[in-house]
């Protein structure tokens, strides 16, 4: 299982970069987790949009789905340029925001496929479990396994205790970190660096990746603050950062 960070900013993309997007690959299967602002542009450094086998989105804030529309049109244009028709792209989303869910559909190019946050899901070689997060809109954290390794993605959330067993023993914990230690991220539905570190420590995650980063301050301080409470390996998300297990 290989993960590549396509985008990592919270809210809006930094210059030449993107908001949330992760490319997960295993056994030739290409899955995109979230498709935020500028993700389509960045994705093309790693694979062509026509090589995607599936997309799954955690929620419908723009920094997680803004490039779904451009992805639709990329595959539409490419469908005219290929002799063989492109397969319809499944885009998985929850139905707790029905109007937003329907926008994942696009003619015969992409199909909106519902998932239930309360139930497990298999996509290609990956098995998913979900938990509803603490965020202003319905949002799903994801626990993903290929049968041998486990990746946990918090998506957007304030800290809450049920995240600990959900993330237990993850080989990689991708934790949002939109606030610095001492700030109050809970009102906005986000975590601080200290809370991300606490989650990693309590869940005994083997490695912590800090993502959904703020547009102010020194990001290296996020690592220092998380290190105060977590004794494993910590990395800052960056374009092209990869993890393979």
JSON list of C-alpha atoms in Angstrom, two decimals:
[
{"chain": "A", "resi": 1, "resn": "UNK", "atom": "CA", "xyz": [0.00, 0.00, 0.00]},
{"chain": "A", "resi": 2, "resn": "UNK", "atom": "CA", "xyz": [1.42, 3.35, -1.07]},
{"chain": "A", "resi": 3, "resn": "UNK", "atom": "CA", "xyz": [0.15, 6.79, -0.11]},
{"chain": "A", "resi": 4, "resn": "UNK", "atom": "CA", "xyz": [1.12, 10.02, -1.87]},
{"chain": "A", "resi": 5, "resn": "UNK", "atom": "CA", "xyz": [0.14, 13.44, -0.54]},
{"chain": "A", "resi": 6, "resn": "UNK", "atom": "CA", "xyz": [-1.43, 15.37, -3.42]},
{"chain": "A", "resi": 7, "resn": "UNK", "atom": "CA", "xyz": [-2.64, 18.29, -1.28]},
{"chain": "A", "resi": 8, "resn": "UNK", "atom": "CA", "xyz": [-2.47, 19.16, 2.41]},
{"chain": "A", "resi": 9, "resn": "UNK", "atom": "CA", "xyz": [-3.58, 22.75, 3.03]},
{"chain": "A", "resi": 10, "resn": "UNK", "atom": "CA", "xyz": [-6.65, 23.61, 5.08]},
{"chain": "A", "resi": 11, "resn": "UNK", "atom": "CA", "xyz": [-9.22, 26.05, 3.70]},
{"chain": "A", "resi": 12, "resn": "UNK", "atom": "CA", "xyz": [-7.54, 27.11, 0.47]},
{"chain": "A", "resi": 13, "resn": "UNK", "atom": "CA", "xyz": [-4.42, 26.05, -1.43]},
{"chain": "A", "resi": 14, "resn": "UNK", "atom": "CA", "xyz": [-1.04, 27.64, -0.96]},
{"chain": "A", "resi": 15, "resn": "UNK", "atom": "CA", "xyz": [0.64, 28.96, -4.12]},
{"chain": "A", "resi": 16, "resn": "UNK", "atom": "CA", "xyz": [1.33, 26.10, -6.52]},
{"chain": "A", "resi": 17, "resn": "UNK", "atom": "CA", "xyz": [-0.13, 23.52, -4.10]},
{"chain": "A", "resi": 18, "resn": "UNK", "atom": "CA", "xyz": [-3.50, 22.04, -3.15]},
{"chain": "A", "resi": 19, "resn": "UNK", "atom": "CA", "xyz": [-5.92, 21.43, -0.31]},
{"chain": "A", "resi": 20, "resn": "UNK", "atom": "CA", "xyz": [-6.84, 17.93, 0.80]},
{"chain": "A", "resi": 21, "resn": "UNK", "atom": "CA", "xyz": [-6.13, 15.05, -1.54]},
{"chain": "A", "resi": 22, "resn": "UNK", "atom": "CA", "xyz": [-4.33, 11.71, -1.12]},
{"chain": "A", "resi": 23, "resn": "UNK", "atom": "CA", "xyz": [-3.52, 9.10, -3.74]},
{"chain": "A", "resi": 24, "resn": "UNK", "atom": "CA", "xyz": [-3.69, 5.56, -2.35]},
{"chain": "A", "resi": 25, "resn": "UNK", "atom": "CA", "xyz": [-2.34, 2.74, -4.52]},
{"chain": "A", "resi": 26, "resn": "UNK", "atom": "CA", "xyz": [-2.18, -1.02, -4.17]},
{"chain": "A", "resi": 27, "resn": "UNK", "atom": "CA", "xyz": [-2.05, -3.89, -6.66]},
{"chain": "A", "resi": 28, "resn": "UNK", "atom": "CA", "xyz": [-2.44, -1.49, -9.60]},
{"chain": "A", "resi": 29, "resn": "UNK", "atom": "CA", "xyz": [-5.57, 0.15, -8.14]},
{"chain": "A", "resi": 30, "resn": "UNK", "atom": "CA", "xyz": [-5.57, 3.97, -7.88]},
{"chain": "A", "resi": 31, "resn": "UNK", "atom": "CA", "xyz": [-7.87, 5.54, -5.30]},
{"chain": "A", "resi": 32, "resn": "UNK", "atom": "CA", "xyz": [-8.13, 9.27, -4.61]},
{"chain": "A", "resi": 33, "resn": "UNK", "atom": "CA", "xyz": [-9.16, 10.26, -1.09]},
{"chain": "A", "resi": 34, "resn": "UNK", "atom": "CA", "xyz": [-10.80, 13.71, -1.24]},
{"chain": "A", "resi": 35, "resn": "UNK", "atom": "CA", "xyz": [-10.45, 16.07, -4.18]},
{"chain": "A", "resi": 36, "resn": "UNK", "atom": "CA", "xyz": [-10.00, 19.61, -2.88]},
{"chain": "A", "resi": 37, "resn": "UNK", "atom": "CA", "xyz": [-8.92, 22.85, -4.51]},
{"chain": "A", "resi": 38, "resn": "UNK", "atom": "CA", "xyz": [-6.11, 22.38, -7.10]},
{"chain": "A", "resi": 39, "resn": "UNK", "atom": "CA", "xyz": [-5.91, 18.61, -6.44]},
{"chain": "A", "resi": 40, "resn": "UNK", "atom": "CA", "xyz": [-6.53, 17.79, -10.10]},
{"chain": "A", "resi": 41, "resn": "UNK", "atom": "CA", "xyz": [-3.57, 19.92, -11.16]},
{"chain": "A", "resi": 42, "resn": "UNK", "atom": "CA", "xyz": [-1.27, 18.32, -8.59]},
{"chain": "A", "resi": 43, "resn": "UNK", "atom": "CA", "xyz": [-2.55, 14.79, -9.22]},
{"chain": "A", "resi": 44, "resn": "UNK", "atom": "CA", "xyz": [-1.14, 14.89, -12.74]},
{"chain": "A", "resi": 45, "resn": "UNK", "atom": "CA", "xyz": [2.40, 14.88, -11.36]},
{"chain": "A", "resi": 46, "resn": "UNK", "atom": "CA", "xyz": [1.73, 11.30, -10.24]},
{"chain": "A", "resi": 47, "resn": "UNK", "atom": "CA", "xyz": [-0.94, 9.75, -12.47]},
{"chain": "A", "resi": 48, "resn": "UNK", "atom": "CA", "xyz": [-3.28, 10.82, -15.26]},
{"chain": "A", "resi": 49, "resn": "UNK", "atom": "CA", "xyz": [-6.89, 11.54, -14.23]},
{"chain": "A", "resi": 50, "resn": "UNK", "atom": "CA", "xyz": [-7.92, 8.73, -16.60]},
{"chain": "A", "resi": 51, "resn": "UNK", "atom": "CA", "xyz": [-5.91, 6.27, -14.49]},
{"chain": "A", "resi": 52, "resn": "UNK", "atom": "CA", "xyz": [-8.07, 6.75, -11.42]},
{"chain": "A", "resi": 53, "resn": "UNK", "atom": "CA", "xyz": [-10.16, 3.73, -10.49]},
{"chain": "A", "resi": 54, "resn": "UNK", "atom": "CA", "xyz": [-12.23, 5.38, -7.76]},
{"chain": "A", "resi": 55, "resn": "UNK", "atom": "CA", "xyz": [-12.59, 8.47, -5.58]},
{"chain": "A", "resi": 56, "resn": "UNK", "atom": "CA", "xyz": [-13.93, 8.71, -2.03]},
{"chain": "A", "resi": 57, "resn": "UNK", "atom": "CA", "xyz": [-14.77, 11.95, -0.22]},
{"chain": "A", "resi": 58, "resn": "UNK", "atom": "CA", "xyz": [-15.00, 12.52, 3.52]},
{"chain": "A", "resi": 59, "resn": "UNK", "atom": "CA", "xyz": [-17.38, 15.51, 3.33]},
{"chain": "A", "resi": 60, "resn": "UNK", "atom": "CA", "xyz": [-18.50, 18.29, 1.05]},
{"chain": "A", "resi": 61, "resn": "UNK", "atom": "CA", "xyz": [-16.59, 21.37, 2.13]},
{"chain": "A", "resi": 62, "resn": "UNK", "atom": "CA", "xyz": [-14.86, 22.97, -0.85]},
{"chain": "A", "resi": 63, "resn": "UNK", "atom": "CA", "xyz": [-11.34, 22.26, 0.38]},
{"chain": "A", "resi": 64, "resn": "UNK", "atom": "CA", "xyz": [-12.22, 18.55, 0.06]},
{"chain": "A", "resi": 65, "resn": "UNK", "atom": "CA", "xyz": [-14.39, 18.45, -3.08]},
{"chain": "A", "resi": 66, "resn": "UNK", "atom": "CA", "xyz": [-13.77, 21.63, -5.13]},
{"chain": "A", "resi": 67, "resn": "UNK", "atom": "CA", "xyz": [-11.95, 19.76, -7.90]},
{"chain": "A", "resi": 68, "resn": "UNK", "atom": "CA", "xyz": [-14.62, 17.10, -8.42]},
{"chain": "A", "resi": 69, "resn": "UNK", "atom": "CA", "xyz": [-16.04, 19.28, -11.21]},
{"chain": "A", "resi": 70, "resn": "UNK", "atom": "CA", "xyz": [-12.66, 19.72, -12.95]},
{"chain": "A", "resi": 71, "resn": "UNK", "atom": "CA", "xyz": [-12.10, 15.97, -12.60]},
{"chain": "A", "resi": 72, "resn": "UNK", "atom": "CA", "xyz": [-15.40, 15.35, -14.35]},
{"chain": "A", "resi": 73, "resn": "UNK", "atom": "CA", "xyz": [-14.37, 17.56, -17.26]},
{"chain": "A", "resi": 74, "resn": "UNK", "atom": "CA", "xyz": [-10.87, 16.08, -17.44]},
{"chain": "A", "resi": 75, "resn": "UNK", "atom": "CA", "xyz": [-12.34, 12.64, -17.99]},
{"chain": "A", "resi": 76, "resn": "UNK", "atom": "CA", "xyz": [-14.99, 14.03, -20.35]},
{"chain": "A", "resi": 77, "resn": "UNK", "atom": "CA", "xyz": [-12.35, 15.67, -22.58]},
{"chain": "A", "resi": 78, "resn": "UNK", "atom": "CA", "xyz": [-10.14, 12.59, -22.47]},
{"chain": "A", "resi": 79, "resn": "UNK", "atom": "CA", "xyz": [-13.09, 10.39, -23.41]},
{"chain": "A", "resi": 80, "resn": "UNK", "atom": "CA", "xyz": [-13.15, 12.18, -26.78]},
{"chain": "A", "resi": 81, "resn": "UNK", "atom": "CA", "xyz": [-9.45, 11.56, -27.27]},
{"chain": "A", "resi": 82, "resn": "UNK", "atom": "CA", "xyz": [-9.46, 7.81, -26.56]},
{"chain": "A", "resi": 83, "resn": "UNK", "atom": "CA", "xyz": [-10.50, 5.17, -29.05]},
{"chain": "A", "resi": 84, "resn": "UNK", "atom": "CA", "xyz": [-11.92, 3.01, -26.28]},
{"chain": "A", "resi": 85, "resn": "UNK", "atom": "CA", "xyz": [-14.53, 4.52, -23.96]},
{"chain": "A", "resi": 86, "resn": "UNK", "atom": "CA", "xyz": [-13.38, 5.32, -20.45]},
{"chain": "A", "resi": 87, "resn": "UNK", "atom": "CA", "xyz": [-15.09, 3.41, -17.66]},
{"chain": "A", "resi": 88, "resn": "UNK", "atom": "CA", "xyz": [-17.52, 5.38, -15.52]},
{"chain": "A", "resi": 89, "resn": "UNK", "atom": "CA", "xyz": [-15.62, 6.62, -12.47]},
{"chain": "A", "resi": 90, "resn": "UNK", "atom": "CA", "xyz": [-17.22, 5.70, -9.12]},
{"chain": "A", "resi": 91, "resn": "UNK", "atom": "CA", "xyz": [-17.10, 8.58, -6.64]},
{"chain": "A", "resi": 92, "resn": "UNK", "atom": "CA", "xyz": [-18.08, 7.47, -3.14]},
{"chain": "A", "resi": 93, "resn": "UNK", "atom": "CA", "xyz": [-19.72, 9.87, -0.72]},
{"chain": "A", "resi": 94, "resn": "UNK", "atom": "CA", "xyz": [-22.12, 9.77, 2.20]},
{"chain": "A", "resi": 95, "resn": "UNK", "atom": "CA", "xyz": [-25.71, 10.86, 1.72]},
{"chain": "A", "resi": 96, "resn": "UNK", "atom": "CA", "xyz": [-26.10, 13.04, 4.80]},
{"chain": "A", "resi": 97, "resn": "UNK", "atom": "CA", "xyz": [-25.93, 16.06, 2.47]},
{"chain": "A", "resi": 98, "resn": "UNK", "atom": "CA", "xyz": [-28.11, 14.83, -0.43]},
{"chain": "A", "resi": 99, "resn": "UNK", "atom": "CA", "xyz": [-27.69, 17.81, -2.77]},
{"chain": "A", "resi": 100, "resn": "UNK", "atom": "CA", "xyz": [-23.91, 17.69, -2.46]},
{"chain": "A", "resi": 101, "resn": "UNK", "atom": "CA", "xyz": [-23.89, 13.93, -2.94]},
{"chain": "A", "resi": 102, "resn": "UNK", "atom": "CA", "xyz": [-25.80, 14.25, -6.22]},
{"chain": "A", "resi": 103, "resn": "UNK", "atom": "CA", "xyz": [-23.14, 16.63, -7.56]},
{"chain": "A", "resi": 104, "resn": "UNK", "atom": "CA", "xyz": [-20.66, 13.74, -7.60]},
{"chain": "A", "resi": 105, "resn": "UNK", "atom": "CA", "xyz": [-22.64, 12.39, -10.59]},
{"chain": "A", "resi": 106, "resn": "UNK", "atom": "CA", "xyz": [-21.78, 13.53, -14.10]},
{"chain": "A", "resi": 107, "resn": "UNK", "atom": "CA", "xyz": [-23.58, 12.09, -17.14]},
{"chain": "A", "resi": 108, "resn": "UNK", "atom": "CA", "xyz": [-21.87, 8.85, -18.16]},
{"chain": "A", "resi": 109, "resn": "UNK", "atom": "CA", "xyz": [-18.49, 10.07, -16.85]},
{"chain": "A", "resi": 110, "resn": "UNK", "atom": "CA", "xyz": [-18.81, 9.65, -13.07]},
{"chain": "A", "resi": 111, "resn": "UNK", "atom": "CA", "xyz": [-21.30, 7.91, -10.83]},
{"chain": "A", "resi": 112, "resn": "UNK", "atom": "CA", "xyz": [-22.11, 8.93, -7.26]},
{"chain": "A", "resi": 113, "resn": "UNK", "atom": "CA", "xyz": [-21.95, 5.83, -5.08]},
{"chain": "A", "resi": 114, "resn": "UNK", "atom": "CA", "xyz": [-23.28, 6.09, -1.52]},
{"chain": "A", "resi": 115, "resn": "UNK", "atom": "CA", "xyz": [-21.53, 4.79, 1.55]},
{"chain": "A", "resi": 116, "resn": "UNK", "atom": "CA", "xyz": [-23.02, 4.49, 5.02]},
{"chain": "A", "resi": 117, "resn": "UNK", "atom": "CA", "xyz": [-20.81, 5.89, 7.79]},
{"chain": "A", "resi": 118, "resn": "UNK", "atom": "CA", "xyz": [-22.18, 3.16, 10.06]},
{"chain": "A", "resi": 119, "resn": "UNK", "atom": "CA", "xyz": [-21.14, 0.30, 7.77]},
{"chain": "A", "resi": 120, "resn": "UNK", "atom": "CA", "xyz": [-17.88, -1.10, 6.34]},
{"chain": "A", "resi": 121, "resn": "UNK", "atom": "CA", "xyz": [-17.08, -0.74, 2.67]},
{"chain": "A", "resi": 122, "resn": "UNK", "atom": "CA", "xyz": [-14.77, -2.44, 0.18]},
{"chain": "A", "resi": 123, "resn": "UNK", "atom": "CA", "xyz": [-13.29, -0.48, -2.75]},
{"chain": "A", "resi": 124, "resn": "UNK", "atom": "CA", "xyz": [-10.91, -2.45, -4.94]},
{"chain": "A", "resi": 125, "resn": "UNK", "atom": "CA", "xyz": [-8.23, -3.98, -2.67]},
{"chain": "A", "resi": 126, "resn": "UNK", "atom": "CA", "xyz": [-9.11, -1.67, 0.24]},
{"chain": "A", "resi": 127, "resn": "UNK", "atom": "CA", "xyz": [-11.42, -2.25, 3.20]},
{"chain": "A", "resi": 128, "resn": "UNK", "atom": "CA", "xyz": [-12.91, 0.83, 4.86]},
{"chain": "A", "resi": 129, "resn": "UNK", "atom": "CA", "xyz": [-14.44, 1.48, 8.25]},
{"chain": "A", "resi": 130, "resn": "UNK", "atom": "CA", "xyz": [-15.81, 4.90, 9.14]},
{"chain": "A", "resi": 131, "resn": "UNK", "atom": "CA", "xyz": [-16.62, 7.04, 12.14]},
{"chain": "A", "resi": 132, "resn": "UNK", "atom": "CA", "xyz": [-18.56, 10.29, 12.09]},
{"chain": "A", "resi": 133, "resn": "UNK", "atom": "CA", "xyz": [-16.35, 13.17, 13.17]},
{"chain": "A", "resi": 134, "resn": "UNK", "atom": "CA", "xyz": [-16.95, 16.35, 15.16]},
{"chain": "A", "resi": 135, "resn": "UNK", "atom": "CA", "xyz": [-17.23, 18.95, 12.41]},
{"chain": "A", "resi": 136, "resn": "UNK", "atom": "CA", "xyz": [-19.80, 21.60, 11.41]},
{"chain": "A", "resi": 137, "resn": "UNK", "atom": "CA", "xyz": [-21.04, 19.36, 8.58]},
{"chain": "A", "resi": 138, "resn": "UNK", "atom": "CA", "xyz": [-21.34, 15.55, 8.42]},
{"chain": "A", "resi": 139, "resn": "UNK", "atom": "CA", "xyz": [-17.85, 14.17, 7.88]},
{"chain": "A", "resi": 140, "resn": "UNK", "atom": "CA", "xyz": [-16.35, 10.67, 7.99]},
{"chain": "A", "resi": 141, "resn": "UNK", "atom": "CA", "xyz": [-12.94, 9.64, 9.29]},
{"chain": "A", "resi": 142, "resn": "UNK", "atom": "CA", "xyz": [-11.62, 6.53, 7.55]},
{"chain": "A", "resi": 143, "resn": "UNK", "atom": "CA", "xyz": [-9.76, 3.44, 8.68]},
{"chain": "A", "resi": 144, "resn": "UNK", "atom": "CA", "xyz": [-8.32, 1.69, 5.63]},
{"chain": "A", "resi": 145, "resn": "UNK", "atom": "CA", "xyz": [-6.54, -1.63, 5.32]},
{"chain": "A", "resi": 146, "resn": "UNK", "atom": "CA", "xyz": [-5.22, -3.73, 2.46]},
{"chain": "A", "resi": 147, "resn": "UNK", "atom": "CA", "xyz": [-5.19, -6.77, 4.73]},
{"chain": "A", "resi": 148, "resn": "UNK", "atom": "CA", "xyz": [-1.68, -6.26, 6.04]},
{"chain": "A", "resi": 149, "resn": "UNK", "atom": "CA", "xyz": [-1.26, -2.58, 6.95]},
{"chain": "A", "resi": 150, "resn": "UNK", "atom": "CA", "xyz": [-3.62, 0.04, 8.37]},
{"chain": "A", "resi": 151, "resn": "UNK", "atom": "CA", "xyz": [-3.95, 3.71, 7.50]},
{"chain": "A", "resi": 152, "resn": "UNK", "atom": "CA", "xyz": [-6.26, 6.03, 9.44]},
{"chain": "A", "resi": 153, "resn": "UNK", "atom": "CA", "xyz": [-7.38, 9.40, 8.07]},
{"chain": "A", "resi": 154, "resn": "UNK", "atom": "CA", "xyz": [-9.11, 11.66, 10.57]},
{"chain": "A", "resi": 155, "resn": "UNK", "atom": "CA", "xyz": [-10.56, 13.93, 7.88]},
{"chain": "A", "resi": 156, "resn": "UNK", "atom": "CA", "xyz": [-11.78, 17.17, 9.51]},
{"chain": "A", "resi": 157, "resn": "UNK", "atom": "CA", "xyz": [-12.64, 16.92, 13.18]},
{"chain": "A", "resi": 158, "resn": "UNK", "atom": "CA", "xyz": [-12.30, 18.26, 16.66]},
{"chain": "A", "resi": 159, "resn": "UNK", "atom": "CA", "xyz": [-10.71, 15.82, 19.11]},
{"chain": "A", "resi": 160, "resn": "UNK", "atom": "CA", "xyz": [-13.07, 13.28, 20.69]},
{"chain": "A", "resi": 161, "resn": "UNK", "atom": "CA", "xyz": [-12.31, 10.15, 22.68]},
{"chain": "A", "resi": 162, "resn": "UNK", "atom": "CA", "xyz": [-13.84, 7.64, 20.24]},
{"chain": "A", "resi": 163, "resn": "UNK", "atom": "CA", "xyz": [-11.09, 8.49, 17.75]},
{"chain": "A", "resi": 164, "resn": "UNK", "atom": "CA", "xyz": [-8.59, 6.63, 19.96]},
{"chain": "A", "resi": 165, "resn": "UNK", "atom": "CA", "xyz": [-9.94, 3.07, 19.49]},
{"chain": "A", "resi": 166, "resn": "UNK", "atom": "CA", "xyz": [-10.75, 3.91, 15.87]},
{"chain": "A", "resi": 167, "resn": "UNK", "atom": "CA", "xyz": [-7.07, 4.76, 15.22]},
{"chain": "A", "resi": 168, "resn": "UNK", "atom": "CA", "xyz": [-5.66, 1.97, 17.43]},
{"chain": "A", "resi": 169, "resn": "UNK", "atom": "CA", "xyz": [-2.32, 0.56, 16.21]},
{"chain": "A", "resi": 170, "resn": "UNK", "atom": "CA", "xyz": [-2.47, 2.35, 12.85]},
{"chain": "A", "resi": 171, "resn": "UNK", "atom": "CA", "xyz": [0.68, 2.00, 10.79]},
{"chain": "A", "resi": 172, "resn": "UNK", "atom": "CA", "xyz": [0.08, 5.58, 9.63]},
{"chain": "A", "resi": 173, "resn": "UNK", "atom": "CA", "xyz": [-2.23, 8.10, 11.26]},
{"chain": "A", "resi": 174, "resn": "UNK", "atom": "CA", "xyz": [-3.02, 11.04, 8.99]},
{"chain": "A", "resi": 175, "resn": "UNK", "atom": "CA", "xyz": [-4.31, 13.63, 11.42]},
{"chain": "A", "resi": 176, "resn": "UNK", "atom": "CA", "xyz": [-5.66, 17.04, 10.66]},
{"chain": "A", "resi": 177, "resn": "UNK", "atom": "CA", "xyz": [-3.78, 19.78, 12.48]},
{"chain": "A", "resi": 178, "resn": "UNK", "atom": "CA", "xyz": [-5.34, 23.14, 11.67]},
{"chain": "A", "resi": 179, "resn": "UNK", "atom": "CA", "xyz": [-4.43, 24.84, 14.96]},
{"chain": "A", "resi": 180, "resn": "UNK", "atom": "CA", "xyz": [-1.37, 25.29, 17.16]},
{"chain": "A", "resi": 181, "resn": "UNK", "atom": "CA", "xyz": [-1.05, 24.20, 20.79]},
{"chain": "A", "resi": 182, "resn": "UNK", "atom": "CA", "xyz": [-3.04, 26.41, 23.14]},
{"chain": "A", "resi": 183, "resn": "UNK", "atom": "CA", "xyz": [-5.56, 27.50, 20.52]},
{"chain": "A", "resi": 184, "resn": "UNK", "atom": "CA", "xyz": [-9.20, 26.40, 20.53]},
{"chain": "A", "resi": 185, "resn": "UNK", "atom": "CA", "xyz": [-9.85, 24.40, 17.40]},
{"chain": "A", "resi": 186, "resn": "UNK", "atom": "CA", "xyz": [-12.94, 22.63, 18.71]},
{"chain": "A", "resi": 187, "resn": "UNK", "atom": "CA", "xyz": [-15.32, 25.49, 17.85]},
{"chain": "A", "resi": 188, "resn": "UNK", "atom": "CA", "xyz": [-14.26, 25.22, 14.20]},
{"chain": "A", "resi": 189, "resn": "UNK", "atom": "CA", "xyz": [-14.29, 21.42, 14.24]},
{"chain": "A", "resi": 190, "resn": "UNK", "atom": "CA", "xyz": [-10.52, 21.02, 14.04]},
{"chain": "A", "resi": 191, "resn": "UNK", "atom": "CA", "xyz": [-7.60, 19.74, 16.13]},
{"chain": "A", "resi": 192, "resn": "UNK", "atom": "CA", "xyz": [-4.49, 21.34, 17.51]},
{"chain": "A", "resi": 193, "resn": "UNK", "atom": "CA", "xyz": [-0.97, 19.96, 17.18]},
{"chain": "A", "resi": 194, "resn": "UNK", "atom": "CA", "xyz": [-1.10, 18.80, 20.79]},
{"chain": "A", "resi": 195, "resn": "UNK", "atom": "CA", "xyz": [-4.39, 16.98, 20.26]},
{"chain": "A", "resi": 196, "resn": "UNK", "atom": "CA", "xyz": [-3.06, 15.26, 17.14]},
{"chain": "A", "resi": 197, "resn": "UNK", "atom": "CA", "xyz": [-0.06, 14.12, 19.18]},
{"chain": "A", "resi": 198, "resn": "UNK", "atom": "CA", "xyz": [-2.30, 12.90, 22.00]},
{"chain": "A", "resi": 199, "resn": "UNK", "atom": "CA", "xyz": [-4.42, 10.92, 19.54]},
{"chain": "A", "resi": 200, "resn": "UNK", "atom": "CA", "xyz": [-1.32, 9.27, 18.09]},
{"chain": "A", "resi": 201, "resn": "UNK", "atom": "CA", "xyz": [0.10, 8.49, 21.53]},
{"chain": "A", "resi": 202, "resn": "UNK", "atom": "CA", "xyz": [-3.12, 7.09, 23.00]},
{"chain": "A", "resi": 203, "resn": "UNK", "atom": "CA", "xyz": [-3.88, 5.00, 19.91]},
{"chain": "A", "resi": 204, "resn": "UNK", "atom": "CA", "xyz": [-0.27, 3.75, 19.72]},
{"chain": "A", "resi": 205, "resn": "UNK", "atom": "CA", "xyz": [-0.01, 4.73, 16.07]},
{"chain": "A", "resi": 206, "resn": "UNK", "atom": "CA", "xyz": [3.35, 3.84, 14.56]},
{"chain": "A", "resi": 207, "resn": "UNK", "atom": "CA", "xyz": [3.69, 7.08, 12.58]},
{"chain": "A", "resi": 208, "resn": "UNK", "atom": "CA", "xyz": [1.89, 10.42, 12.57]},
{"chain": "A", "resi": 209, "resn": "UNK", "atom": "CA", "xyz": [1.43, 12.67, 9.54]},
{"chain": "A", "resi": 210, "resn": "UNK", "atom": "CA", "xyz": [0.21, 16.19, 10.33]},
{"chain": "A", "resi": 211, "resn": "UNK", "atom": "CA", "xyz": [-1.98, 17.64, 7.59]},
{"chain": "A", "resi": 212, "resn": "UNK", "atom": "CA", "xyz": [-4.77, 20.15, 6.83]},
{"chain": "A", "resi": 213, "resn": "UNK", "atom": "CA", "xyz": [-2.19, 22.73, 7.82]},
{"chain": "A", "resi": 214, "resn": "UNK", "atom": "CA", "xyz": [-2.87, 26.38, 8.74]},
{"chain": "A", "resi": 215, "resn": "UNK", "atom": "CA", "xyz": [-1.91, 29.37, 6.60]},
{"chain": "A", "resi": 216, "resn": "UNK", "atom": "CA", "xyz": [0.01, 31.13, 9.37]},
{"chain": "A", "resi": 217, "resn": "UNK", "atom": "CA", "xyz": [2.80, 30.49, 11.86]},
{"chain": "A", "resi": 218, "resn": "UNK", "atom": "CA", "xyz": [5.78, 28.17, 11.53]},
{"chain": "A", "resi": 219, "resn": "UNK", "atom": "CA", "xyz": [4.64, 24.69, 10.59]},
{"chain": "A", "resi": 220, "resn": "UNK", "atom": "CA", "xyz": [7.70, 23.11, 12.17]},
{"chain": "A", "resi": 221, "resn": "UNK", "atom": "CA", "xyz": [6.31, 24.26, 15.53]},
{"chain": "A", "resi": 222, "resn": "UNK", "atom": "CA", "xyz": [3.37, 21.91, 14.95]},
{"chain": "A", "resi": 223, "resn": "UNK", "atom": "CA", "xyz": [5.81, 19.01, 14.94]},
{"chain": "A", "resi": 224, "resn": "UNK", "atom": "CA", "xyz": [7.58, 20.26, 18.06]},
{"chain": "A", "resi": 225, "resn": "UNK", "atom": "CA", "xyz": [4.28, 20.64, 19.91]},
{"chain": "A", "resi": 226, "resn": "UNK", "atom": "CA", "xyz": [3.05, 17.18, 18.87]},
{"chain": "A", "resi": 227, "resn": "UNK", "atom": "CA", "xyz": [6.40, 15.66, 19.90]},
{"chain": "A", "resi": 228, "resn": "UNK", "atom": "CA", "xyz": [5.79, 16.84, 23.46]},
{"chain": "A", "resi": 229, "resn": "UNK", "atom": "CA", "xyz": [3.03, 14.21, 23.81]},
{"chain": "A", "resi": 230, "resn": "UNK", "atom": "CA", "xyz": [3.77, 11.61, 21.10]},
{"chain": "A", "resi": 231, "resn": "UNK", "atom": "CA", "xyz": [6.95, 9.56, 21.08]},
{"chain": "A", "resi": 232, "resn": "UNK", "atom": "CA", "xyz": [6.73, 8.03, 17.63]},
{"chain": "A", "resi": 233, "resn": "UNK", "atom": "CA", "xyz": [7.75, 9.32, 14.21]},
{"chain": "A", "resi": 234, "resn": "UNK", "atom": "CA", "xyz": [6.13, 12.57, 13.09]},
{"chain": "A", "resi": 235, "resn": "UNK", "atom": "CA", "xyz": [6.12, 14.15, 9.63]},
{"chain": "A", "resi": 236, "resn": "UNK", "atom": "CA", "xyz": [4.58, 17.26, 8.13]},
{"chain": "A", "resi": 237, "resn": "UNK", "atom": "CA", "xyz": [2.47, 16.71, 5.04]},
{"chain": "A", "resi": 238, "resn": "UNK", "atom": "CA", "xyz": [3.98, 18.16, 1.88]},
{"chain": "A", "resi": 239, "resn": "UNK", "atom": "CA", "xyz": [3.26, 17.83, -1.82]},
{"chain": "A", "resi": 240, "resn": "UNK", "atom": "CA", "xyz": [4.62, 14.50, -3.02]},
{"chain": "A", "resi": 241, "resn": "UNK", "atom": "CA", "xyz": [5.30, 13.10, 0.46]},
{"chain": "A", "resi": 242, "resn": "UNK", "atom": "CA", "xyz": [4.99, 9.33, 0.23]},
{"chain": "A", "resi": 243, "resn": "UNK", "atom": "CA", "xyz": [4.51, 6.42, 2.61]},
{"chain": "A", "resi": 244, "resn": "UNK", "atom": "CA", "xyz": [4.76, 2.80, 1.59]},
{"chain": "A", "resi": 245, "resn": "UNK", "atom": "CA", "xyz": [4.16, -0.24, 3.74]}
]
